[in-house]
Every structure is written in C-alpha cells, then in structure tokens.
Coordinates of C-alpha atoms in Angstrom, one line a residue:
M1 CA -96.5 12.3 -7.9
I2 CA -98.5 11.5 -11.1
P3 CA -96.9 11.4 -14.5
L4 CA -99.5 12.4 -17.2
G5 CA -97.1 12.0 -20.2
G6 CA -93.5 11.3 -21.2
L7 CA -93.0 8.0 -19.2
G8 CA -93.4 5.4 -21.9
E9 CA -93.0 7.6 -24.9
F10 CA -90.8 10.4 -26.2
G11 CA -92.6 13.7 -26.0
M12 CA -95.8 14.8 -24.2
N13 CA -93.8 15.4 -21.0
C14 CA -96.1 16.4 -18.2
M15 CA -95.9 15.6 -14.5
A16 CA -98.2 16.5 -11.6
L17 CA -97.0 16.9 -8.0
R18 CA -99.7 17.1 -5.3
W19 CA -99.6 17.9 -1.6
Q20 CA -103.1 17.7 -0.1
D21 CA -105.1 20.4 -2.0
D22 CA -102.2 21.9 -4.0
I23 CA -101.0 20.6 -7.4
I24 CA -98.2 21.9 -9.5
V25 CA -97.5 20.7 -13.0
I26 CA -94.0 20.3 -14.5
D27 CA -93.9 20.8 -18.3
A28 CA -96.7 20.6 -20.8
G29 CA -95.4 18.9 -23.9
L30 CA -96.7 17.6 -27.2
M31 CA -95.7 14.6 -29.3
F32 CA -95.7 14.4 -33.1
P33 CA -98.0 11.6 -34.3
E34 CA -97.0 8.2 -35.6
E35 CA -97.8 7.3 -39.2
E36 CA -101.1 5.5 -38.3
L37 CA -102.6 8.7 -36.8
L38 CA -103.7 9.9 -40.2
G39 CA -104.2 13.6 -40.6
V40 CA -103.4 14.4 -36.9
D41 CA -101.1 17.3 -36.4
I42 CA -100.1 16.9 -32.8
V43 CA -100.7 14.7 -29.8
V44 CA -101.0 16.1 -26.3
P45 CA -101.5 14.4 -22.9
D46 CA -105.0 13.7 -21.6
I47 CA -105.3 16.1 -18.6
S48 CA -108.6 14.7 -17.3
Y49 CA -107.0 14.4 -13.8
L50 CA -106.1 18.1 -13.8
I51 CA -109.5 19.2 -15.1
E52 CA -111.2 17.1 -12.3
N53 CA -109.0 18.9 -9.8
R54 CA -109.2 22.3 -11.5
S55 CA -109.3 24.3 -8.3
K56 CA -106.2 22.7 -6.9
V57 CA -103.9 23.4 -9.8
K58 CA -101.6 26.3 -8.8
A59 CA -99.2 26.6 -11.7
I60 CA -97.3 25.0 -14.6
L61 CA -93.5 25.1 -14.3
L62 CA -91.5 24.8 -17.5
T63 CA -87.9 23.3 -17.5
H64 CA -87.1 24.7 -21.1
G65 CA -88.6 25.7 -24.4
H66 CA -88.6 22.6 -26.6
E67 CA -91.9 21.5 -28.1
D68 CA -92.0 18.2 -26.1
H69 CA -92.1 20.4 -23.0
I70 CA -94.1 23.5 -24.0
G71 CA -96.1 22.4 -27.1
G72 CA -99.2 21.2 -25.2
L73 CA -99.6 24.6 -23.3
P74 CA -102.2 26.1 -25.7
W75 CA -104.4 23.0 -25.2
I76 CA -103.9 22.9 -21.4
L77 CA -104.4 26.7 -20.9
S78 CA -107.6 26.6 -23.0
E79 CA -108.9 24.2 -20.3
L80 CA -107.2 25.6 -17.2
N81 CA -106.0 29.2 -17.0
V82 CA -103.2 28.9 -14.4
P83 CA -99.9 30.9 -14.1
V84 CA -97.0 29.6 -16.2
Y85 CA -93.4 29.9 -14.8
G86 CA -90.4 29.7 -17.1
T87 CA -87.0 31.2 -17.7
E88 CA -86.8 34.4 -19.9
F89 CA -86.0 32.5 -23.1
T90 CA -88.6 29.8 -22.5
L91 CA -91.3 32.4 -22.0
A92 CA -90.3 34.2 -25.2
Y93 CA -91.1 30.9 -27.1
V94 CA -94.3 30.4 -25.1
E95 CA -95.5 34.0 -25.9
G96 CA -95.2 33.3 -29.7
K97 CA -97.1 30.0 -29.3
L98 CA -99.9 31.5 -27.2
E99 CA -100.2 34.5 -29.5
E100 CA -100.7 32.1 -32.4
H101 CA -103.7 30.5 -30.6
R102 CA -105.0 33.9 -29.3
L103 CA -104.4 32.9 -25.7
L104 CA -101.7 35.4 -24.8
D105 CA -103.9 38.3 -23.6
N106 CA -105.3 36.1 -20.7
A107 CA -102.1 34.2 -19.9
D108 CA -100.2 34.8 -16.7
L109 CA -96.5 34.3 -17.6
I110 CA -94.0 34.6 -14.7
E111 CA -90.3 34.6 -15.1
M112 CA -88.1 32.4 -12.9
L113 CA -84.3 32.9 -12.5
P114 CA -81.8 30.2 -12.0
G115 CA -80.7 30.3 -8.3
K116 CA -83.7 32.3 -7.1
R117 CA -86.1 30.4 -4.9
F118 CA -89.8 31.0 -5.0
T119 CA -92.8 29.6 -3.2
L120 CA -96.1 28.1 -4.5
G121 CA -98.3 27.0 -1.6
P122 CA -96.5 24.2 0.2
F123 CA -93.8 23.9 -2.5
S124 CA -90.6 26.0 -2.5
I125 CA -89.0 25.8 -5.9
M126 CA -85.3 26.4 -6.8
P127 CA -84.5 26.5 -10.5
I128 CA -80.9 25.3 -11.2
R129 CA -79.1 26.0 -14.4
V130 CA -78.5 23.0 -16.7
T131 CA -77.0 22.8 -20.2
H132 CA -78.9 21.3 -23.1
S133 CA -79.2 21.9 -26.9
L134 CA -81.3 25.0 -26.1
V135 CA -80.4 27.9 -24.0
D136 CA -81.8 29.0 -20.6
C137 CA -82.7 25.5 -19.4
V138 CA -83.3 24.6 -15.7
A139 CA -83.7 21.6 -13.4
L140 CA -86.2 22.1 -10.7
A141 CA -85.5 21.3 -7.0
I142 CA -88.9 21.3 -5.4
H143 CA -88.8 21.4 -1.6
T144 CA -92.0 19.7 -0.3
P145 CA -93.1 19.0 3.3
V146 CA -91.6 15.5 3.0
G147 CA -88.3 16.3 1.3
V148 CA -86.7 17.5 -1.9
V149 CA -88.0 16.3 -5.3
L150 CA -85.4 17.0 -8.0
H151 CA -86.5 17.0 -11.7
T152 CA -83.5 17.4 -14.0
G153 CA -85.5 18.4 -17.1
D154 CA -83.5 17.6 -20.3
F155 CA -79.8 18.0 -19.6
K156 CA -76.2 17.2 -20.4
V157 CA -73.2 18.2 -18.4
D158 CA -71.5 20.9 -20.5
L159 CA -68.9 22.9 -18.5
S160 CA -67.9 25.2 -21.5
P161 CA -71.1 26.0 -23.5
P162 CA -70.8 28.7 -26.2
D163 CA -73.0 31.1 -24.1
G164 CA -70.7 31.0 -21.1
K165 CA -73.4 29.8 -18.8
P166 CA -72.2 26.3 -17.7
F167 CA -74.0 23.5 -16.0
D168 CA -74.3 24.3 -12.2
L169 CA -72.5 21.3 -10.7
H170 CA -72.0 23.2 -7.4
A171 CA -75.8 23.6 -6.8
F172 CA -76.4 19.9 -7.4
A173 CA -73.6 19.0 -5.0
E174 CA -75.1 21.3 -2.3
L175 CA -78.5 19.6 -2.8
G176 CA -76.8 16.3 -2.3
K177 CA -75.3 17.4 1.0
Q178 CA -78.7 18.6 2.2
G179 CA -80.4 15.3 1.1
V180 CA -82.7 14.6 -1.8
L181 CA -85.8 12.5 -1.3
C182 CA -86.3 11.7 -5.0
L183 CA -84.5 12.2 -8.3
L184 CA -86.4 12.3 -11.6
Q185 CA -83.8 12.0 -14.4
D186 CA -83.9 12.3 -18.2
S187 CA -83.5 8.9 -19.9
T188 CA -83.1 9.9 -23.5
N189 CA -79.4 8.9 -24.0
V190 CA -79.3 6.0 -21.5
D191 CA -78.1 3.7 -24.3
R192 CA -75.0 5.8 -25.0
P193 CA -71.8 5.0 -23.1
G194 CA -69.4 7.7 -22.0
Y195 CA -70.1 11.4 -22.0
T196 CA -71.9 13.6 -24.5
P197 CA -69.5 16.0 -26.1
S198 CA -69.8 19.8 -25.4
E199 CA -71.5 22.1 -27.9
R200 CA -68.1 23.5 -28.7
A201 CA -67.0 20.1 -30.1
V202 CA -68.7 20.7 -33.4
R203 CA -66.7 23.9 -34.1
P204 CA -63.5 22.4 -35.6
R205 CA -65.4 20.3 -38.2
L206 CA -67.8 23.1 -39.1
D207 CA -64.8 25.5 -39.5
E208 CA -63.2 23.0 -41.9
I209 CA -66.5 22.8 -44.0
F210 CA -66.7 26.6 -44.1
A211 CA -63.1 26.8 -45.2
Q212 CA -63.5 24.1 -47.9
T213 CA -66.8 25.3 -49.4
K214 CA -66.2 27.0 -52.8
K215 CA -69.8 28.1 -53.6
K216 CA -72.9 28.8 -51.6
L217 CA -73.2 27.1 -48.2
F218 CA -76.7 26.1 -47.0
F219 CA -76.6 25.5 -43.2
S220 CA -79.5 23.7 -41.6
C221 CA -80.0 22.9 -37.9
F222 CA -82.9 22.7 -35.4
S223 CA -84.3 26.3 -35.1
S224 CA -84.0 26.0 -31.3
S225 CA -80.3 25.1 -31.4
I226 CA -79.2 28.6 -30.5
H227 CA -75.6 27.5 -29.7
R228 CA -75.3 25.9 -33.1
I229 CA -76.7 29.0 -34.8
R230 CA -74.2 31.2 -32.9
V231 CA -71.3 29.0 -34.0
A232 CA -72.4 29.1 -37.6
M233 CA -72.8 32.9 -37.6
E234 CA -69.3 33.3 -36.0
L235 CA -67.7 31.0 -38.6
A236 CA -69.6 32.8 -41.5
H237 CA -68.1 36.1 -40.2
K238 CA -64.6 34.6 -39.9
H239 CA -64.7 33.2 -43.4
G240 CA -66.1 36.5 -44.9
R241 CA -69.6 35.2 -45.7
K242 CA -72.8 37.2 -45.3
V243 CA -75.7 35.3 -43.6
A244 CA -79.3 35.1 -45.0
I245 CA -81.9 33.5 -42.7
I246 CA -84.7 31.5 -44.4
G247 CA -87.6 29.8 -42.7
R248 CA -90.1 31.2 -40.2
S249 CA -89.0 29.1 -37.1
L250 CA -85.3 30.0 -37.7
D251 CA -86.2 33.7 -38.2
N252 CA -88.2 33.7 -35.0
S253 CA -85.5 31.9 -32.9
T254 CA -82.7 34.2 -34.1
E255 CA -84.8 37.3 -33.4
I256 CA -85.5 36.1 -29.8
A257 CA -81.9 35.1 -29.3
Q258 CA -80.7 38.6 -30.4
D259 CA -83.3 40.4 -28.3
L260 CA -82.2 38.4 -25.2
G261 CA -78.5 38.8 -25.8
Y262 CA -77.7 35.2 -26.8
L263 CA -76.5 36.3 -30.3
D264 CA -74.3 39.4 -30.6
L265 CA -73.9 39.8 -34.4
P266 CA -71.4 42.1 -36.2
Q267 CA -73.0 45.0 -38.1
G268 CA -73.9 44.0 -41.7
L269 CA -73.5 40.3 -41.2
I270 CA -77.2 39.5 -41.8
I271 CA -78.6 40.2 -45.3
N272 CA -82.2 40.0 -46.6
P273 CA -83.0 36.7 -48.5
G274 CA -83.7 38.9 -51.5
Q275 CA -80.0 40.0 -51.5
I276 CA -78.6 36.5 -51.9
R277 CA -78.4 36.8 -55.7
D278 CA -76.3 40.0 -55.3
Q279 CA -73.5 38.2 -53.5
A280 CA -70.7 36.1 -54.9
P281 CA -71.6 32.4 -54.2
D282 CA -68.5 32.0 -52.0
K283 CA -69.5 35.0 -49.9
V284 CA -72.8 33.8 -48.7
C285 CA -74.1 31.4 -46.0
I286 CA -77.8 30.6 -46.1
M287 CA -79.2 29.4 -42.7
I288 CA -82.3 27.5 -43.7
S289 CA -84.9 25.5 -41.8
G290 CA -86.1 22.0 -42.6
T291 CA -83.4 19.7 -41.3
Q292 CA -86.0 16.9 -40.8
G293 CA -87.2 16.9 -44.4
E294 CA -90.7 18.3 -43.5
P295 CA -92.6 18.5 -46.8
M296 CA -93.3 22.3 -46.8
S297 CA -90.1 23.5 -45.0
A298 CA -87.8 25.9 -46.8
L299 CA -85.1 23.3 -47.4
S300 CA -87.5 20.7 -48.9
R301 CA -88.9 23.4 -51.2
A302 CA -85.4 24.5 -52.2
A303 CA -84.4 20.9 -52.9
V304 CA -87.1 20.7 -55.6
N305 CA -86.2 24.2 -56.9
N306 CA -89.5 25.7 -55.6
H307 CA -88.3 28.5 -53.3
K308 CA -88.4 32.2 -54.1
F309 CA -84.9 33.0 -52.6
A310 CA -83.1 29.7 -51.9
H311 CA -81.7 28.4 -55.2
I312 CA -79.4 25.4 -55.0
D313 CA -77.0 25.2 -57.8
A314 CA -74.4 22.5 -58.8
G315 CA -71.4 22.6 -56.5
D316 CA -73.3 24.3 -53.6
T317 CA -72.8 22.6 -50.2
V318 CA -75.8 21.7 -48.0
L319 CA -74.9 20.9 -44.4
L320 CA -77.4 19.2 -42.1
S321 CA -76.2 19.9 -38.6
S322 CA -78.7 17.7 -36.7
R323 CA -79.6 14.2 -35.9
V324 CA -82.2 12.1 -37.7
I325 CA -85.3 12.0 -35.4
P326 CA -86.6 8.4 -35.6
G327 CA -89.6 8.3 -37.9
N328 CA -88.3 11.1 -40.2
E329 CA -85.8 8.9 -42.1
K330 CA -87.9 8.7 -45.3
G331 CA -88.5 12.4 -45.6
I332 CA -84.9 13.3 -44.9
Y333 CA -83.5 10.8 -47.4
R334 CA -86.0 11.8 -50.0
M335 CA -84.9 15.4 -49.6
I336 CA -81.2 14.4 -49.8
D337 CA -82.0 12.6 -53.1
H338 CA -83.4 15.8 -54.5
L339 CA -80.4 17.8 -53.4
E340 CA -78.1 15.2 -55.0
R341 CA -80.0 15.5 -58.2
R342 CA -79.2 19.2 -58.2
D343 CA -75.5 18.2 -57.9
A344 CA -75.2 19.7 -54.4
K345 CA -72.7 18.4 -52.0
V346 CA -74.7 17.1 -49.0
I347 CA -73.0 16.7 -45.6
H348 CA -75.2 15.0 -43.1
D349 CA -74.2 12.3 -40.6
D350 CA -70.4 12.2 -41.2
G351 CA -69.3 10.7 -37.9
T352 CA -65.9 9.7 -39.3
A353 CA -64.4 13.1 -40.2
G354 CA -65.4 15.0 -37.1
L355 CA -68.6 16.1 -35.4
I356 CA -71.2 18.2 -37.2
H357 CA -73.8 17.6 -34.5
V358 CA -73.8 16.7 -30.8
S359 CA -76.7 15.6 -28.6
G360 CA -78.3 17.8 -26.0
H361 CA -78.8 14.9 -23.6
G362 CA -76.4 13.3 -21.1
S363 CA -74.9 9.9 -21.8
Q364 CA -74.4 7.1 -19.2
E365 CA -71.5 8.7 -17.4
E366 CA -73.3 12.0 -16.9
L367 CA -76.4 10.2 -15.6
R368 CA -74.1 8.4 -13.1
L369 CA -72.4 11.6 -12.2
M370 CA -75.8 13.3 -11.4
I371 CA -76.9 10.3 -9.2
N372 CA -73.5 10.4 -7.4
L373 CA -73.8 14.2 -6.8
V374 CA -77.3 14.3 -5.4
R375 CA -77.4 10.7 -3.8
P376 CA -81.2 10.5 -3.7
K377 CA -83.2 8.1 -1.6
F378 CA -85.5 7.3 -4.4
F379 CA -84.8 7.3 -8.2
I380 CA -87.4 7.5 -11.0
P381 CA -86.3 7.6 -14.7
V382 CA -88.4 9.9 -16.9
H383 CA -88.6 11.0 -20.6
G384 CA -88.4 7.9 -22.8
D385 CA -90.0 4.7 -24.1
Y386 CA -90.4 1.9 -21.5
R387 CA -87.1 0.2 -22.6
H388 CA -85.2 3.4 -21.9
L389 CA -86.8 3.8 -18.5
K390 CA -86.0 0.2 -17.7
R391 CA -82.4 0.4 -18.8
H392 CA -82.0 3.7 -16.8
A393 CA -83.5 2.0 -13.7
E394 CA -81.0 -0.8 -14.1
L395 CA -78.1 1.7 -14.4
A396 CA -79.2 3.5 -11.2
A397 CA -79.7 0.3 -9.2
G398 CA -76.3 -1.0 -10.3
M399 CA -74.6 2.0 -8.6
G400 CA -75.6 0.9 -5.1
I401 CA -76.3 4.5 -4.0
V402 CA -80.1 4.7 -4.3
E403 CA -82.3 3.1 -1.7
K404 CA -85.1 2.3 -4.1
V405 CA -85.5 2.6 -7.9
I406 CA -89.1 3.0 -9.0
L407 CA -90.3 2.4 -12.6
L408 CA -93.4 4.6 -13.2
E409 CA -95.6 4.8 -16.3
D410 CA -98.1 7.5 -17.3
G411 CA -101.1 7.5 -14.9
D412 CA -99.4 5.7 -12.0
V413 CA -99.9 7.5 -8.6
L414 CA -96.9 7.4 -6.4
E415 CA -97.3 8.4 -2.7
F416 CA -94.3 9.5 -0.7
D417 CA -93.6 10.2 2.9
K418 CA -90.1 10.9 4.4
N419 CA -89.2 7.2 4.3
T420 CA -91.3 5.4 1.8
A421 CA -92.6 5.6 -1.8
V422 CA -95.5 3.4 -2.7
K423 CA -97.6 3.1 -5.9
N424 CA -101.2 3.6 -5.1
G425 CA -103.7 3.3 -8.0
K426 CA -103.9 4.9 -11.4
V427 CA -105.6 8.0 -12.9
T428 CA -106.9 8.4 -16.4
T429 CA -104.2 9.3 -18.9
G430 CA -103.7 8.8 -22.6
R431 CA -103.3 10.9 -25.6
V432 CA -105.5 13.5 -27.2
C433 CA -105.1 13.9 -31.0
I434 CA -105.4 17.4 -32.3
D435 CA -105.8 18.9 -35.8
S436 CA -104.4 22.3 -35.3
G437 CA -105.6 24.4 -38.2
G438 CA -105.4 27.6 -36.2
S439 CA -108.0 26.5 -33.6
I440 CA -107.5 23.5 -31.4
D441 CA -109.7 20.7 -32.6
V442 CA -109.6 17.4 -30.8
V443 CA -109.7 14.3 -33.1
E444 CA -111.8 11.5 -31.6
D445 CA -110.6 7.9 -31.9
V446 CA -113.6 7.1 -34.1
V447 CA -112.4 9.8 -36.7
I448 CA -109.0 8.2 -36.8
R449 CA -110.5 4.8 -37.2
D450 CA -112.6 6.1 -40.1
R451 CA -109.5 7.7 -41.7
Q452 CA -107.7 4.4 -41.4
H453 CA -110.7 2.6 -42.8
L454 CA -110.8 5.0 -45.8
S455 CA -107.1 4.7 -46.4
E456 CA -107.3 0.9 -46.6
D457 CA -110.7 0.0 -48.2
G458 CA -112.0 3.2 -49.7
I459 CA -115.6 4.5 -49.8
V460 CA -118.8 3.6 -51.5
L461 CA -121.6 6.2 -52.0
P462 CA -125.0 4.9 -53.0
I463 CA -127.0 8.0 -54.2
I464 CA -130.8 7.8 -54.2
A465 CA -133.3 10.5 -55.3
I466 CA -136.6 10.3 -53.3
N467 CA -139.7 12.4 -53.9
K468 CA -140.4 14.0 -50.6
R469 CA -144.1 14.3 -51.2
T470 CA -144.9 10.8 -52.5
G471 CA -141.9 8.9 -50.9
R472 CA -141.3 7.4 -54.4
V473 CA -137.8 6.7 -55.7
E474 CA -137.4 8.8 -58.8
N475 CA -134.6 7.1 -60.6
T476 CA -132.2 4.1 -60.5
P477 CA -129.7 4.4 -57.6
E478 CA -126.3 5.7 -58.5
I479 CA -123.2 4.0 -57.1
V480 CA -120.0 6.0 -56.7
M481 CA -116.8 4.3 -55.5
R482 CA -113.6 6.0 -54.5
G483 CA -110.3 4.3 -53.4
F484 CA -112.0 0.9 -53.6
A485 CA -109.7 -1.6 -55.4
I486 CA -112.3 -3.7 -57.1
Q487 CA -114.5 -1.7 -59.5
D488 CA -115.8 -4.0 -62.2
D489 CA -119.2 -3.3 -63.9
K490 CA -120.8 -6.4 -62.5
L491 CA -120.1 -5.3 -59.0
V492 CA -121.5 -1.8 -59.6
N493 CA -124.6 -3.2 -61.3
D494 CA -125.2 -5.8 -58.5
A495 CA -124.7 -3.1 -55.9
R496 CA -127.3 -0.9 -57.7
N497 CA -129.7 -3.9 -57.8
I498 CA -129.3 -4.5 -54.1
V499 CA -130.0 -0.9 -53.2
Q500 CA -133.1 -1.0 -55.5
K501 CA -134.2 -4.3 -53.9
T502 CA -133.8 -2.7 -50.4
L503 CA -135.9 0.2 -51.5
D504 CA -138.6 -2.0 -53.1
N505 CA -138.9 -4.0 -49.8
S506 CA -139.3 -0.9 -47.7
S507 CA -142.6 0.7 -46.8
A508 CA -143.4 4.3 -47.7
E509 CA -143.0 5.1 -44.0
E510 CA -139.5 3.7 -43.9
K511 CA -138.6 5.6 -47.1
A512 CA -139.8 8.8 -45.5
D513 CA -137.5 8.2 -42.5
Y514 CA -134.0 8.8 -44.0
A515 CA -132.1 7.5 -40.9
I516 CA -133.9 4.1 -41.2
I517 CA -133.6 3.8 -45.0
K518 CA -129.9 4.8 -44.9
E519 CA -129.1 2.2 -42.3
K520 CA -131.0 -0.6 -44.2
I521 CA -129.1 0.3 -47.5
R522 CA -125.8 0.4 -45.6
N523 CA -126.4 -3.1 -44.0
D524 CA -127.5 -4.8 -47.2
L525 CA -124.7 -3.4 -49.2
K526 CA -122.1 -4.1 -46.6
R527 CA -123.1 -7.7 -46.4
Y528 CA -123.0 -8.1 -50.2
I529 CA -119.6 -6.4 -50.8
Q530 CA -118.0 -8.2 -47.9
K531 CA -119.2 -11.6 -49.2
Q532 CA -118.1 -10.8 -52.8
T533 CA -114.7 -9.1 -52.2
S534 CA -113.8 -9.7 -48.5
R535 CA -113.4 -5.9 -48.2
R536 CA -115.1 -3.4 -45.9
P537 CA -115.2 0.0 -47.5
L538 CA -116.9 2.9 -45.7
I539 CA -120.5 2.9 -47.0
M540 CA -122.3 6.3 -46.9
P541 CA -125.8 6.4 -48.5
V542 CA -126.7 9.9 -49.8
I543 CA -130.4 10.7 -50.1
M544 CA -131.4 13.6 -52.4
E545 CA -134.8 15.1 -51.8
I546 CA -136.8 16.0 -54.9

C-alpha cells in the first residue's frame, strides 16, 4: 500500500494498492494552493511512481465526486490512460471535468453499483454505500489475496438522509464478521466529540429563515451539496417562492441531480435568472454560488453590485449554508462586509439559533462505531494533516480492538501479509503545481521561487542597445525598476554607471555574445544593489540589437 497524497494534508487524496504486477489506485484528488504558491491554480499529487509502473496500473477507483478526490484526474489521465470506476453521480461530475480538458473521448469510464462486486486482476472490489455531504458515495472493500482492505472514503453515519439512501451499517457489520485485515478511515473530524448531525438537522432552522424573510432570499451552499439544494428547493416551494439558479457550478450540479433523479422539482418552480425582476421580492429565492467568497463567483460579484441578474437590495437576506474552509476566512469576511454595506441581512455561522450547516464527515463516536463494526487487524488513518492522523491513531489504539495502528505518510510503502504489516522504504511523492488555463501546465518550483522573489523585491531591467555589426553600445543604458521599494535618482544613476562600466571593461567578443554580457551585467548590478540596499530584486538585462 502506497499513499501518494492525502496523508499529511487535506486534499490530493490518492492511494495505490499493489499485488505483484497489478496496481489499483483509489481516488485522484487535487488540493487548492496555499498563499505562498503565487499564481498556482491547483496542486495535484506527484504520480512518478505510477508512471514508472505504467504497465501495471489497472484502474482508478473513485469513492465520490468531490474535488479533493476527482480533481487530479485530468492530470493523471493525460499521463496514464486507464479505466476509471465510479458511481453514476461521481462519473457525471468526472465527464464534465474531462470534457473541459478535452480528454473525455479517450476516457474509459465504468459505473460501479453499491453492493455489486467486481474483479480487477487479483482484487475483488465491493462498493458499500456511505453517506456524506454529496450523494452516491461509497466505501471500497477490496478483497486481496492476503485479506480485506477497507477504505471508507469520506463518510458520516446518516441513517435518514434526504435522498432515502442511508449508510449501509449492515454491510460493514457483515465484513466485520468475515474479518478485515486493514481499515483506512477518514480523519477529517477526529477533533469533534460526539456524532455529526444528519443532513435533515438543518431543515428546522432553514424553514424558520424562509418563513421570516420578508424580501428576496439569496441562498448559497457548496454546489456539490445536493441534499442541501434539495432541502432549499422544497422549502422555497412550501413558502411560495420561485427559485432562480445563478452560478455555473450550481447550475451544473442541479442539472446532473435532476437528470439522475436526486431532485424531483415541481413544475414551474425554477425560473430563469432574467425573470427575477418580474417577481415580487418575497416570492423569490435565488440559489447562488460563491459561498467561500471566491473573487469572481456570482455572490462576490453581486456583493459589489456587479452582477447582471443578482441585485442585492436593502432588507434582502443572504444565507451562507456552509462552513468556512480554513484559508478562505479573509475572502468570506470581505464579501460579508460588502453585503452589510448593501444593508442585506447576512446569516452565516449562527450556531446558537439552530443549524444552517452540518458537516459531511463523521465525528469521534462514528469513527469508533466503524472500528467496532469491522474490528480490523490493522488500522491506518487517512485524509488529514499529520496532527489529525496522529489523533485518529490514538483514538483507535485507545479502543483496544485493533492489533496494530500504523501512521503512514505520503510515499511510505507498507507491505502486508496475512499476519504482519511492515513499512518498507519510500517512493517519490510530492506535489505538482498547475496553472490550469484550459490546458494543464505544470509550474516548476523555480517559477514559484521567481514569483515569490518578484513579489518581495521587485524587478530591475537594464536595457542596452548594441550595434550588431560593430559591437558598439549605441546609447547610455536605460534602467527600469518595477516593484522595487527604493527608487531614488542616485541609485538609478549609479546603476546606469555600473552597467556602462561593465560594458567598457568587456571585449568586443564578449559584447557580441549576449549570454556572457547579460550574465556580467547581472552579477555586477546584483552586487551593487545588494550592498547599497540589502535587497535582491530579479535582474533581467535586455539587449536590443540595432
């Protein structure tokens, strides 16, 4: 077993299982970049190990359709074209993603059904229905020649979800009776005591908000929260409000959910965004994307009155039915400030007056329940920062059921037989930074270093005109500075003189070789600027041929 991502960070979930010459991969997620990764759109796992063993990779199995589990697929499939297995809803999301990257025509997407076993080489895989904040999610019970490896995927134990497809406790109990070699369990909410409430728990408070709202109601949640969208639509219908959907991701999700039967909407409930202004304010609910304050999302644009259809007026209510993802606080609170300036009533994290959001991940008691049900020989916490994995390992060890708890990190190789599990070496892992402007462009570390460098110390461009024929410098060097804090005339003049001096001390042959002359100018200027200002701007000499 080799984790390639997701053990030591949130996101980038990707796990390889290998028996002799057969490898299957569980999930292919992405991660959104931290602040210091300037200009990077997404981060995906380094799959060097899979590329080196290209001929052995049989398939990718997806537990569900969230970005941290399917977002890296375009990148991985552009390197390795292998079959992808997922549930119906998960594959609907995957199709849209692959179409965007022009990879759909060559992709081999195979549907798996909860409770229906299928075989891939030496592995026999049984998908088991679990509940989460998205629909159609599964855990994977993988029967290998040495025993059953059970991967929970993301889950919480919800026995009354809005779609009527509850968590399959019975299947896990059956597995427990047969014996489970190893359990890999989601660590996201290991810090939270008790149980995670059911998706239905948000209904009373949301009902209250719908009843109390006098004007337009703007409802924002994660576009993948199909249960939440369903509850909002049902409440809108109950309170006599028409629903307009604004935002590409939300539009896309509701369309897929309707096609696959997860949303059964009354005739005439949905209106076109262009029809909002024809409705009385108390007769409309606007489902809008942008709950995390993303700069170009529909809600962020509406907050600064820059959206064609979504106009927020004084007295309107904006409900953010989601949690704040760590790292997004600034953007969200900036957006809330703009909404407050428009005199809108903003309801976000109001934990005191009832629930407007529940998590999709199991809390401590559910994690204990799962360990109790399946009683594995070995236990490995997955999905989370190291501190979450460690706490989860302690929780499992404290129960006295598991024979051995193993803390793995990305790249560790864990070897099993029927009785033992031993770490044996490491493979190359890490993260690959991608600028995804339509095509998939990998951003090298050196590029990020340059971007950081530019953001801190700016750039200096010495511009020199050289006569190609004679090798003579035709005029005084120009110095252009951008983003460089210290820009007094003396510094610019001195820099000009230094460039001139470098040129004067160079032979005609050196001047004719632009690579050499650029390097000489860069070194001399760097030394001078560093000595004078203690700064290290990026220096890029530009030579113009005349």
